[in-house]
Amino acid sequence: MLKAIKQLLERNRYAIAASFTLLIIFLSLAPTSKAIDVIDVSDKTLHAFAYFVLALSWIFAIKSSHTLLKQKVSIGFFVLLLSILLEILQESLTDYRTADYLDIIANTLGIIFAIVSFKYLLRLYNTI
């Protein structure tokens, strides 16, 4: 069963990463929901986790052809640029969201953690 799931993930790795990207963009620009207020977790923790998942999904997507640190850092850089762009768009396009430099710091920490933990997570993934 796990091998079938792994094959499904491998075949759809770019679609999965693109889907996470679109989800982050939507959640960043949509009005906040009262449902989010029910979750008893810091906003910054959610930011760090979201960008950890986003960066990790793109690193996993390209892992078969780019496993060097340079490529992982490049992905991290582009994900960070997306993060900054979304904060700017929140401030300029919406009247219900505001930009926050602390969000960018939390996003950066999530991205760094994804880059650092990738080798370990890949080892776990390869045991399946």
mmCIF file of C-alpha atoms in Angstrom:
data_model
loop_
_atom_site.group_PDB
_atom_site.id
_atom_site.type_symbol
_atom_site.label_atom_id
_atom_site.label_comp_id
_atom_site.label_asym_id
_atom_site.label_seq_id
_atom_site.Cartn_x
_atom_site.Cartn_y
_atom_site.Cartn_z
ATOM 1 C CA MET A 1 0.000 0.000 0.000
ATOM 2 C CA LEU A 2 2.761 2.449 0.930
ATOM 3 C CA LYS A 3 4.615 1.718 -2.294
ATOM 4 C CA ALA A 4 1.458 2.508 -4.292
ATOM 5 C CA ILE A 5 1.094 5.818 -2.446
ATOM 6 C CA LYS A 6 4.768 6.581 -3.049
ATOM 7 C CA GLN A 7 4.362 5.910 -6.787
ATOM 8 C CA LEU A 8 1.299 8.161 -6.868
ATOM 9 C CA LEU A 9 3.246 10.935 -5.139
ATOM 10 C CA GLU A 10 6.177 10.496 -7.528
ATOM 11 C CA ARG A 11 3.956 10.706 -10.618
ATOM 12 C CA ASN A 12 2.194 13.825 -9.349
ATOM 13 C CA ARG A 13 5.022 15.623 -7.552
ATOM 14 C CA TYR A 14 4.887 18.786 -9.684
ATOM 15 C CA ALA A 15 1.096 18.982 -9.467
ATOM 16 C CA ILE A 16 1.296 18.584 -5.692
ATOM 17 C CA ALA A 17 3.887 21.365 -5.362
ATOM 18 C CA ALA A 18 1.903 23.649 -7.690
ATOM 19 C CA SER A 19 -1.268 22.915 -5.700
ATOM 20 C CA PHE A 20 0.452 23.896 -2.451
ATOM 21 C CA THR A 21 1.643 27.083 -4.136
ATOM 22 C CA LEU A 22 -1.861 27.991 -5.299
ATOM 23 C CA LEU A 23 -3.283 27.180 -1.868
ATOM 24 C CA ILE A 24 -0.751 29.460 -0.147
ATOM 25 C CA ILE A 25 -1.523 32.259 -2.621
ATOM 26 C CA PHE A 26 -5.262 31.858 -2.045
ATOM 27 C CA LEU A 27 -4.951 31.717 1.742
ATOM 28 C CA SER A 28 -2.642 34.730 1.736
ATOM 29 C CA LEU A 29 -5.014 36.953 -0.216
ATOM 30 C CA ALA A 30 -8.443 35.704 0.884
ATOM 31 C CA PRO A 31 -10.253 37.296 3.816
ATOM 32 C CA THR A 32 -9.420 35.611 7.099
ATOM 33 C CA SER A 33 -11.942 33.129 8.349
ATOM 34 C CA LYS A 34 -13.377 32.791 11.828
ATOM 35 C CA ALA A 35 -12.438 29.097 11.565
ATOM 36 C CA ILE A 36 -8.764 30.064 11.720
ATOM 37 C CA ASP A 37 -9.388 31.869 15.012
ATOM 38 C CA VAL A 38 -10.577 28.582 16.540
ATOM 39 C CA ILE A 39 -7.136 27.021 16.007
ATOM 40 C CA ASP A 40 -5.115 27.730 19.137
ATOM 41 C CA VAL A 41 -1.782 28.200 17.368
ATOM 42 C CA SER A 42 0.274 31.306 16.781
ATOM 43 C CA ASP A 43 -0.153 32.980 13.388
ATOM 44 C CA LYS A 44 3.618 32.874 12.981
ATOM 45 C CA THR A 45 3.666 29.115 13.619
ATOM 46 C CA LEU A 46 1.104 28.671 10.845
ATOM 47 C CA HIS A 47 3.240 30.815 8.525
ATOM 48 C CA ALA A 48 6.393 28.817 9.294
ATOM 49 C CA PHE A 49 4.572 25.514 8.788
ATOM 50 C CA ALA A 50 2.925 26.607 5.531
ATOM 51 C CA TYR A 51 6.212 27.740 4.001
ATOM 52 C CA PHE A 52 8.010 24.642 5.332
ATOM 53 C CA VAL A 53 5.479 22.486 3.453
ATOM 54 C CA LEU A 54 5.629 24.701 0.356
ATOM 55 C CA ALA A 55 9.439 24.703 0.134
ATOM 56 C CA LEU A 56 9.638 20.996 0.938
ATOM 57 C CA SER A 57 7.073 20.130 -1.729
ATOM 58 C CA TRP A 58 9.131 21.914 -4.398
ATOM 59 C CA ILE A 59 12.400 20.382 -3.164
ATOM 60 C CA PHE A 60 10.831 16.918 -3.299
ATOM 61 C CA ALA A 61 9.398 17.700 -6.739
ATOM 62 C CA ILE A 62 12.835 18.326 -8.221
ATOM 63 C CA LYS A 63 14.797 15.883 -6.049
ATOM 64 C CA SER A 64 15.386 13.364 -8.818
ATOM 65 C CA SER A 65 17.334 15.805 -10.956
ATOM 66 C CA HIS A 66 18.619 18.394 -8.480
ATOM 67 C CA THR A 67 19.860 17.233 -5.113
ATOM 68 C CA LEU A 68 22.650 19.716 -4.558
ATOM 69 C CA LEU A 69 22.444 22.375 -1.869
ATOM 70 C CA LYS A 70 22.620 25.070 -4.558
ATOM 71 C CA GLN A 71 19.303 23.967 -6.079
ATOM 72 C CA LYS A 72 17.633 23.676 -2.661
ATOM 73 C CA VAL A 73 18.770 27.182 -1.767
ATOM 74 C CA SER A 74 17.500 28.442 -5.142
ATOM 75 C CA ILE A 75 14.070 26.964 -4.436
ATOM 76 C CA GLY A 76 14.147 28.504 -0.970
ATOM 77 C CA PHE A 77 15.017 31.868 -2.485
ATOM 78 C CA PHE A 78 12.111 31.753 -4.949
ATOM 79 C CA VAL A 79 9.686 30.629 -2.248
ATOM 80 C CA LEU A 80 10.923 33.521 -0.077
ATOM 81 C CA LEU A 81 10.379 35.938 -2.984
ATOM 82 C CA LEU A 82 6.820 34.614 -3.279
ATOM 83 C CA SER A 83 6.384 35.199 0.445
ATOM 84 C CA ILE A 84 7.547 38.812 0.164
ATOM 85 C CA LEU A 85 5.402 39.407 -2.925
ATOM 86 C CA LEU A 86 2.327 38.064 -1.141
ATOM 87 C CA GLU A 87 2.932 40.340 1.845
ATOM 88 C CA ILE A 88 3.178 43.323 -0.531
ATOM 89 C CA LEU A 89 0.008 42.230 -2.326
ATOM 90 C CA GLN A 90 -1.824 41.849 0.992
ATOM 91 C CA GLU A 91 -1.040 45.460 1.779
ATOM 92 C CA SER A 92 -1.699 46.914 -1.666
ATOM 93 C CA LEU A 93 -4.594 44.830 -3.055
ATOM 94 C CA THR A 94 -6.681 44.143 0.014
ATOM 95 C CA ASP A 95 -8.242 46.275 2.704
ATOM 96 C CA TYR A 96 -8.769 43.298 5.015
ATOM 97 C CA ARG A 97 -5.139 42.059 5.200
ATOM 98 C CA THR A 98 -1.944 43.839 6.212
ATOM 99 C CA ALA A 99 1.699 43.187 5.482
ATOM 100 C CA ASP A 100 3.840 42.078 8.409
ATOM 101 C CA TYR A 101 7.595 41.703 8.341
ATOM 102 C CA LEU A 102 7.308 39.138 11.154
ATOM 103 C CA ASP A 103 5.331 36.938 8.743
ATOM 104 C CA ILE A 104 8.280 37.072 6.343
ATOM 105 C CA ILE A 105 10.647 36.075 9.158
ATOM 106 C CA ALA A 106 8.387 33.147 10.124
ATOM 107 C CA ASN A 107 8.154 32.123 6.448
ATOM 108 C CA THR A 108 11.937 32.277 6.149
ATOM 109 C CA LEU A 109 12.367 30.033 9.189
ATOM 110 C CA GLY A 110 9.987 27.493 7.649
ATOM 111 C CA ILE A 111 11.926 27.566 4.380
ATOM 112 C CA ILE A 112 15.278 27.151 6.152
ATOM 113 C CA PHE A 113 13.931 24.235 8.178
ATOM 114 C CA ALA A 114 12.715 22.576 4.951
ATOM 115 C CA ILE A 115 16.156 22.913 3.347
ATOM 116 C CA VAL A 116 17.966 21.640 6.435
ATOM 117 C CA SER A 117 15.622 18.715 7.098
ATOM 118 C CA PHE A 118 15.280 17.567 3.469
ATOM 119 C CA LYS A 119 18.163 15.081 3.563
ATOM 120 C CA TYR A 120 16.756 13.375 6.660
ATOM 121 C CA LEU A 121 13.199 13.347 5.316
ATOM 122 C CA LEU A 122 14.406 11.993 1.956
ATOM 123 C CA ARG A 123 16.152 9.153 3.770
ATOM 124 C CA LEU A 124 12.867 8.310 5.554
ATOM 125 C CA TYR A 125 10.968 8.591 2.270
ATOM 126 C CA ASN A 126 13.380 6.239 0.518
ATOM 127 C CA THR A 127 12.827 3.523 3.144
ATOM 128 C CA ILE A 128 9.258 3.078 1.883
#
